[in-house]
Short mmCIF file of C-alpha atoms and ligand atoms in Angstrom, two decimals:
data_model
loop_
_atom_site.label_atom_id
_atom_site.label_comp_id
_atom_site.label_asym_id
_atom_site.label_seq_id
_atom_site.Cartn_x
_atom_site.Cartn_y
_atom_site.Cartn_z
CA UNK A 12 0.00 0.00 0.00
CA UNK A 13 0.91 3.44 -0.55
CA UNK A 14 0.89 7.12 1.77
CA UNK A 15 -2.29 7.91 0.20
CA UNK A 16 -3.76 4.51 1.20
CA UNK A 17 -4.29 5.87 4.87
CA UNK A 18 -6.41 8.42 6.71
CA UNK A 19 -4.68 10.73 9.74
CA UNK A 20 -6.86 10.92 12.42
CA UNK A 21 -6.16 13.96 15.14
CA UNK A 22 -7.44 15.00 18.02
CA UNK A 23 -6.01 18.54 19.64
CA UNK A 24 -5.99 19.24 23.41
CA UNK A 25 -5.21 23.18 23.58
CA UNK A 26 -3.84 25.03 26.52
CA UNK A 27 -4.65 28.44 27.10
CA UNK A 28 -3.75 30.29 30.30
CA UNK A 29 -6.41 33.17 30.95
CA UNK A 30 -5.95 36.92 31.54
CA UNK A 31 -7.12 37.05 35.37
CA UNK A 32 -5.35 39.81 37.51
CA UNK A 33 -4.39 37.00 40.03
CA UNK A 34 -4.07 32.72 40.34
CA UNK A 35 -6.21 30.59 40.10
CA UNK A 36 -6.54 29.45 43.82
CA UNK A 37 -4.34 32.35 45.39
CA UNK A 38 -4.03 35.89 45.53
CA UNK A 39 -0.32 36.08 44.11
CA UNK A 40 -0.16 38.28 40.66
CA UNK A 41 -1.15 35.78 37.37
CA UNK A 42 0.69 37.87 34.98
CA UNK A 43 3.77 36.91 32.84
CA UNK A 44 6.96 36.96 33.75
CA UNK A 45 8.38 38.77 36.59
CA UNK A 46 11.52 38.27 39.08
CA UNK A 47 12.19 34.46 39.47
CA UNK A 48 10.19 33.30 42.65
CA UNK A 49 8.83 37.09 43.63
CA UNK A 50 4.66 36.02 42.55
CA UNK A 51 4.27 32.77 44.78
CA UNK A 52 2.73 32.16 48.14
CA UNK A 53 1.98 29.18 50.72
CA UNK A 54 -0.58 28.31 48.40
CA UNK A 55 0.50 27.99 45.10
CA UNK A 56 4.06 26.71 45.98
CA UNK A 57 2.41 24.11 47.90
CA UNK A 58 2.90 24.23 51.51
CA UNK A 59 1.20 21.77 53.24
CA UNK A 60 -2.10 23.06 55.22
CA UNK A 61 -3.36 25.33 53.08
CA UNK A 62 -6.43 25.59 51.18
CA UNK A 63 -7.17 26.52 47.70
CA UNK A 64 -9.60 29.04 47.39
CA UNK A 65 -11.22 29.33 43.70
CA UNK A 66 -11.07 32.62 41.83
CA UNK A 67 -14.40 33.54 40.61
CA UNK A 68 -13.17 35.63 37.58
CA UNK A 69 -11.30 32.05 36.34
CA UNK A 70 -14.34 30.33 36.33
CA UNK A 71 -16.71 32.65 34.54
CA UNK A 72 -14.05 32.97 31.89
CA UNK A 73 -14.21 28.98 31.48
CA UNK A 74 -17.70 29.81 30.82
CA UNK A 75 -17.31 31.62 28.54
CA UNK A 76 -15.25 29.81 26.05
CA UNK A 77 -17.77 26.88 26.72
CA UNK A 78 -20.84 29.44 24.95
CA UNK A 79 -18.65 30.54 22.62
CA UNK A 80 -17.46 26.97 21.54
CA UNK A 81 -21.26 25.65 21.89
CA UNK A 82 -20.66 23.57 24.81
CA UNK A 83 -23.64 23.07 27.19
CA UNK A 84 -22.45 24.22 30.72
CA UNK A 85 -22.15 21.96 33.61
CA UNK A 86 -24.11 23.24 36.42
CA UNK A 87 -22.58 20.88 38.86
CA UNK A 88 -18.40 20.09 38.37
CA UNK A 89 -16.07 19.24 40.43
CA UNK A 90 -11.76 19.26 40.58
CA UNK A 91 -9.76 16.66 41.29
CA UNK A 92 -5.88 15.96 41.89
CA UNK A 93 -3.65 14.73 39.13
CA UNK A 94 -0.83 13.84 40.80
CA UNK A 95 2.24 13.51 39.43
CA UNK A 96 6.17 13.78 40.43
CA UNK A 97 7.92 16.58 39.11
CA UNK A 98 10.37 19.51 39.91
CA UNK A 99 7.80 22.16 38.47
CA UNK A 100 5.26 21.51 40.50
CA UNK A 101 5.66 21.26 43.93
CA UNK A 102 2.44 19.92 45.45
CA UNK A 103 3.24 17.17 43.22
CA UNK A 104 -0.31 17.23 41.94
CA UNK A 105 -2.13 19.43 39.73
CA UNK A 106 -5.46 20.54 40.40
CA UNK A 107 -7.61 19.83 37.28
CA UNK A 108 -11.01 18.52 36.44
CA UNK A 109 -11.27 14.90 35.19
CA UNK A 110 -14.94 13.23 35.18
CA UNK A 111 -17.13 16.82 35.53
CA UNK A 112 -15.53 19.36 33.76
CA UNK A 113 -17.30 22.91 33.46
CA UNK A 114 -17.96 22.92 30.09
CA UNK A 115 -18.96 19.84 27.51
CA UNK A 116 -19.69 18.96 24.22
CA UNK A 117 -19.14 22.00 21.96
CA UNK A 118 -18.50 22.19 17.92
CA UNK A 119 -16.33 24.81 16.47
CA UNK A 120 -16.77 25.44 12.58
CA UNK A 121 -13.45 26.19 10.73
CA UNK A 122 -12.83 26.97 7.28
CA UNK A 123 -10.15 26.60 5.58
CA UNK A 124 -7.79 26.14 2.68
CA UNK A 125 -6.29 23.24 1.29
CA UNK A 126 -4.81 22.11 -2.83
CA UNK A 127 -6.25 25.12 -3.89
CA UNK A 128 -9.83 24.40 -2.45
CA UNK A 129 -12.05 26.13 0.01
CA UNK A 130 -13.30 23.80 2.59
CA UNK A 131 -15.89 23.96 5.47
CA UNK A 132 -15.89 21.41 8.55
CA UNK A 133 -17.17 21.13 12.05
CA UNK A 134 -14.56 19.96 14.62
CA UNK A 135 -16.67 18.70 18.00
CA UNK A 136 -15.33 19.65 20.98
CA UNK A 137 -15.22 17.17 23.94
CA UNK A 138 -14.88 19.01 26.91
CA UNK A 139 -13.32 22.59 28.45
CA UNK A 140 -11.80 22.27 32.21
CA UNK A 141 -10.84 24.46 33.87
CA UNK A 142 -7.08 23.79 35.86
CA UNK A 143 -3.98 25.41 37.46
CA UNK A 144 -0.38 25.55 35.03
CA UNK A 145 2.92 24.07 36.53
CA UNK A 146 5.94 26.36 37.01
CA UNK A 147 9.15 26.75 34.96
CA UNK A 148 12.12 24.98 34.73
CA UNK A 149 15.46 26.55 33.71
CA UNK A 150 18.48 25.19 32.32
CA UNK A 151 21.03 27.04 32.58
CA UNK A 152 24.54 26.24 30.78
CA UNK A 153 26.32 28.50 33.48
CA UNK A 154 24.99 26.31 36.15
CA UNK A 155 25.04 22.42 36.88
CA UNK A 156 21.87 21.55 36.79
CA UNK A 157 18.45 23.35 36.78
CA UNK A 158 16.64 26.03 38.32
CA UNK A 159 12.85 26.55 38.83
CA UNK A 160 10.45 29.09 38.71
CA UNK A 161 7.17 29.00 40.60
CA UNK A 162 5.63 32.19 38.70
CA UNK A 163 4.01 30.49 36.81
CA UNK A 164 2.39 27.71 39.65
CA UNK A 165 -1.41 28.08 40.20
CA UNK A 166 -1.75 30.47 36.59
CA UNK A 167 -5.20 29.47 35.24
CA UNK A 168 -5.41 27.70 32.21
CA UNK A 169 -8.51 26.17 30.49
CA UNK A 170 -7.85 23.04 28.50
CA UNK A 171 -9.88 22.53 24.97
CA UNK A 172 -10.38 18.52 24.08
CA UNK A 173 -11.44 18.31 20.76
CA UNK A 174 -12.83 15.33 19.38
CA UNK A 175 -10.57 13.30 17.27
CA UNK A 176 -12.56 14.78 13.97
CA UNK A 177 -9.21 16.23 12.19
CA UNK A 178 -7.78 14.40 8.96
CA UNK A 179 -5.14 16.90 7.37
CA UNK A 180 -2.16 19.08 9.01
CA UNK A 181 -4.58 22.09 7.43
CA UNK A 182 -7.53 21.06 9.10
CA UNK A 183 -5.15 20.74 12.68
CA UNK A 184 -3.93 24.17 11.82
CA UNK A 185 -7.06 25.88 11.22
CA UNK A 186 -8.63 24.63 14.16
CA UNK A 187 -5.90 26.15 16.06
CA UNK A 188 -6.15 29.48 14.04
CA UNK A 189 -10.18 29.37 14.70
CA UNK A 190 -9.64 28.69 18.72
CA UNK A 191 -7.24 31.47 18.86
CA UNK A 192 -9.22 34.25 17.11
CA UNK A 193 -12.44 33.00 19.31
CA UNK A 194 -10.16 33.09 22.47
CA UNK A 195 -8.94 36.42 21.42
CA UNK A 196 -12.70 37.66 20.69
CA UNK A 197 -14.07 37.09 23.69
CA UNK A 198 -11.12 38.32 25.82
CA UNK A 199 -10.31 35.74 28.25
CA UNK A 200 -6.67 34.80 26.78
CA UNK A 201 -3.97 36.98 24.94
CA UNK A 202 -2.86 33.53 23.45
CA UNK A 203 0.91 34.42 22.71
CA UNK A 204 1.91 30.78 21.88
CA UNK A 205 6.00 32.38 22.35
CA UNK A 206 4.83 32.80 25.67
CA UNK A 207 3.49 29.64 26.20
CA UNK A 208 -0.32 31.29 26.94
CA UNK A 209 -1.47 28.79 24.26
CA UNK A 210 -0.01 25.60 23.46
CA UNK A 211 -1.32 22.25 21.68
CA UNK A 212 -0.96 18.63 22.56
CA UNK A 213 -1.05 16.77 19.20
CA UNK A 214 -2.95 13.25 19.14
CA UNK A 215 -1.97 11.51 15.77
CA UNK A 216 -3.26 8.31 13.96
CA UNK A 217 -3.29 6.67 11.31
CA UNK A 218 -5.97 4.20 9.74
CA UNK A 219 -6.81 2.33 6.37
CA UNK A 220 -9.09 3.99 4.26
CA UNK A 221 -12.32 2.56 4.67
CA UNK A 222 -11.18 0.92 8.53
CA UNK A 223 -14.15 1.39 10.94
CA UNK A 224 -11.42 1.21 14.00
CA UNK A 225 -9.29 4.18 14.70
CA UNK A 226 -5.06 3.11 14.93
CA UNK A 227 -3.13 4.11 17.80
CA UNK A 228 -2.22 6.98 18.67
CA UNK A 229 0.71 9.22 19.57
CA UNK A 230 0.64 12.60 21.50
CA UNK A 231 2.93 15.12 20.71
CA UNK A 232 2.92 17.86 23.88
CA UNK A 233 3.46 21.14 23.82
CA UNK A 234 3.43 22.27 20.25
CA UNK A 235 3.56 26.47 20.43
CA UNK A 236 3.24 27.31 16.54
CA UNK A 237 1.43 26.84 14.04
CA UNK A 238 4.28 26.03 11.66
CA UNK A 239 5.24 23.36 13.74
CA UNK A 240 1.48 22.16 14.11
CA UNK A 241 1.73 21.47 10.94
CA UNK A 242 5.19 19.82 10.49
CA UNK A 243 4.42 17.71 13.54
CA UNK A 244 1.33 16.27 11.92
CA UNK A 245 3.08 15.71 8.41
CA UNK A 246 6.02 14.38 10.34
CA UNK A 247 3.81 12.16 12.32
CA UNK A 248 1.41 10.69 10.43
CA UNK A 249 4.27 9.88 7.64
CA UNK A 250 6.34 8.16 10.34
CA UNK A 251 3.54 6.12 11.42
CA UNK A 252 2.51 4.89 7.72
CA UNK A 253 6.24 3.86 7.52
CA UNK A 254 5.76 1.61 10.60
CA UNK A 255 2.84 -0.02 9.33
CA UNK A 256 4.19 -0.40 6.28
CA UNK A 257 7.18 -2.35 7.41
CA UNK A 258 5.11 -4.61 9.40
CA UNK A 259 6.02 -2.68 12.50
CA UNK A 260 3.61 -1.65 15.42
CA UNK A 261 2.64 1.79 16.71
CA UNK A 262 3.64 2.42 19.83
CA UNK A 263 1.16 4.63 22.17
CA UNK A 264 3.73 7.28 23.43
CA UNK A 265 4.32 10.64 24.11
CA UNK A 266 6.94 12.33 21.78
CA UNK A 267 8.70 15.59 21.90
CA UNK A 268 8.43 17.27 18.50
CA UNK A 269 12.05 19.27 17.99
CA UNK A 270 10.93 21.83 15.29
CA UNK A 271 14.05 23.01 14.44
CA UNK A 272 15.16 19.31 13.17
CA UNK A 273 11.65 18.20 11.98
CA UNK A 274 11.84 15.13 14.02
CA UNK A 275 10.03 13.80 17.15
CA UNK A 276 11.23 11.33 19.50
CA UNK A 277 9.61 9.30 22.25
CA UNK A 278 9.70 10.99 25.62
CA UNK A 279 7.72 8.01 27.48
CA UNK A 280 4.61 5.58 27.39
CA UNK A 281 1.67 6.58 28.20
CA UNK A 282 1.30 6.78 32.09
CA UNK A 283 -2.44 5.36 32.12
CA UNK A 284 -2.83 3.79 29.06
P1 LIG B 9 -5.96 11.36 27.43
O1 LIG B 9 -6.75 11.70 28.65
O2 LIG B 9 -5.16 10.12 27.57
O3 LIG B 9 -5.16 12.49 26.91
P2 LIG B 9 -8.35 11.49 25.77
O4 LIG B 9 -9.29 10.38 25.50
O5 LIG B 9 -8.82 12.61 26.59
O6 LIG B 9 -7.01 10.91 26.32
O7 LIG B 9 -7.93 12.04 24.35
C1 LIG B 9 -7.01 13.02 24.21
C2 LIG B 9 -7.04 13.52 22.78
O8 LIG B 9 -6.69 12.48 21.88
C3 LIG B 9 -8.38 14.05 22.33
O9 LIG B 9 -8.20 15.29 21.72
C4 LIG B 9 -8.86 13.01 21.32
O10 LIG B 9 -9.60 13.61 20.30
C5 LIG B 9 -7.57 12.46 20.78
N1 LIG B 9 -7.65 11.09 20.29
C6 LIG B 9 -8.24 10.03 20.90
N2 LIG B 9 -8.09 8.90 20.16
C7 LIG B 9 -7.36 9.27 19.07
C8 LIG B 9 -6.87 8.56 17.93
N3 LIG B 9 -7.06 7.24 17.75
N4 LIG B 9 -6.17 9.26 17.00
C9 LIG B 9 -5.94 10.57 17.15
N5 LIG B 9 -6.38 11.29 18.20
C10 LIG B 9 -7.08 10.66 19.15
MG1 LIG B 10 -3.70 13.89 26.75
ZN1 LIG B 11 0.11 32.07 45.40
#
């Protein structure tokens, strides 16, 4: 069989941290940048007895990107811990929303470009939550080993699961470009993806034309442009064809996508799969 023989199938989870004065579950300053380690507090670097304390702004701003991405509105949700070891986050577990997120079942229409034709398509959205970003890590050359920054600890962020309804590295990228613009419209997010204030995980598979099953998938984290959105996918889904083609498996993974060399590697199996 040949490239064109198979179908990419992707599925985008977006990160976008909102414009609220302060954190999500502090009082400490939410805005970017700043002196290393001058906007944290018992809270947000994780001192044990204290309490979160939910910022009302942060939630009506999750809201609102469910109305404006058609979601229906869950009256009743709830947060839970994601807990997980690492150096940027020093509760060593996230506050996020996993069975009853705020916001469900949405559809975003995007239109788009692609060999020369104008094309129209409704991406379904699974679910907005609303959840707290990690800090930053920094590597240093004149230093041996790594710093971190708890700045950014406790910064809301909203995360966008779409559906996995995407078939083309245009389609991928023009969702993007559509959940920007929205994000920008309504004014919860500035969305400067150099920043980091909106970043995609990429979910890629590949499948037979005609297959009723979906393969499996890779994720690729953190993808900040939409350049690379689209060289990750291409990159990706060619890889994966390649695999199949040699008789090889696809392994579920996540993979760190290195724009600058067009290449992705694996980074680890999936924790829960
Ligand atoms: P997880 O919680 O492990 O990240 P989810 O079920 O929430 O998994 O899916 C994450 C993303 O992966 C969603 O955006 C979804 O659309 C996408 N996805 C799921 N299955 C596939 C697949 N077979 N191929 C491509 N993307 C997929
Ligand atoms: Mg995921
Ligand atoms: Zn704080």
């Amino acid at each position: 069989m040949s490239v064109s023989d198979y179908i990419p199938v992707i599925g985008l989870e977006i990160h976008s941290e909102l414009l609220t004065k302060s954190k999500v579950f502090c009082t400490c300053s939410a805005e970017f940048g700043g002196e290393r380690n001058t906007r944290c507090c018992p809270v947000c670097s994780g001192m044990p007895g204290t309490l979160p304390v939910i910022n009302q702004t942060a939630v009506e701003y999750a809201v609102r990107a469910g109305y404006a991405l058609g979601c229906s509105i869950n009256k009743f949700s709830v947060f839970d811990r994601k807990n997980y070891f690492y150096p940027d986050l020093p509760k060593a577990y996230q506050i996020s929303q996993m069975p009853l997120p705020l916001c469900i079942n949405g559809v975003v229409p995007i239109d788009y470009e692609e060999n020369g034709e104008k094309k129209h398509k409704e991406i379904r959205i699974n679910r907005i939550h609303l959840e707290e970003d990690a800090g930053k890590l920094l590597h240093d050359e004149s230093f041996a080993g790594s710093l971190v920054d708890f700045n950014r600890c406790g910064v809301p962020l909203i995360e966008i699961v779409s559906e996995p309804d995407m078939h083309s590295s245009a389609e991928a990228k023009a969702y993007l470009e559509t959940i920007k613009s929205i994000l920008q419209y309504i004014d919860i997010s500035d969305c400067k993806m150099q920043e980091g204030s909106l970043r995609a995980d990429v979910n890629v598979s590949v499948m037979e034309k005609g297959a009723t099953e979906f393969g499996t998938r890779t994720e690729m984290k953190n993808i900040n442009s939409f350049k690379a959105i689209h060289n990750a996918v291409e990159a990706e889904a060619e890889r994966q064809i390649e695999l199949i083609e040699d008789g090889e498996k696809v392994v579920q993974e996540t993979r760190r996508w290195d724009d600058s060399k067009g290449t992705s590697y694996a980074m680890r199996s999936k924790e829960d799969a």
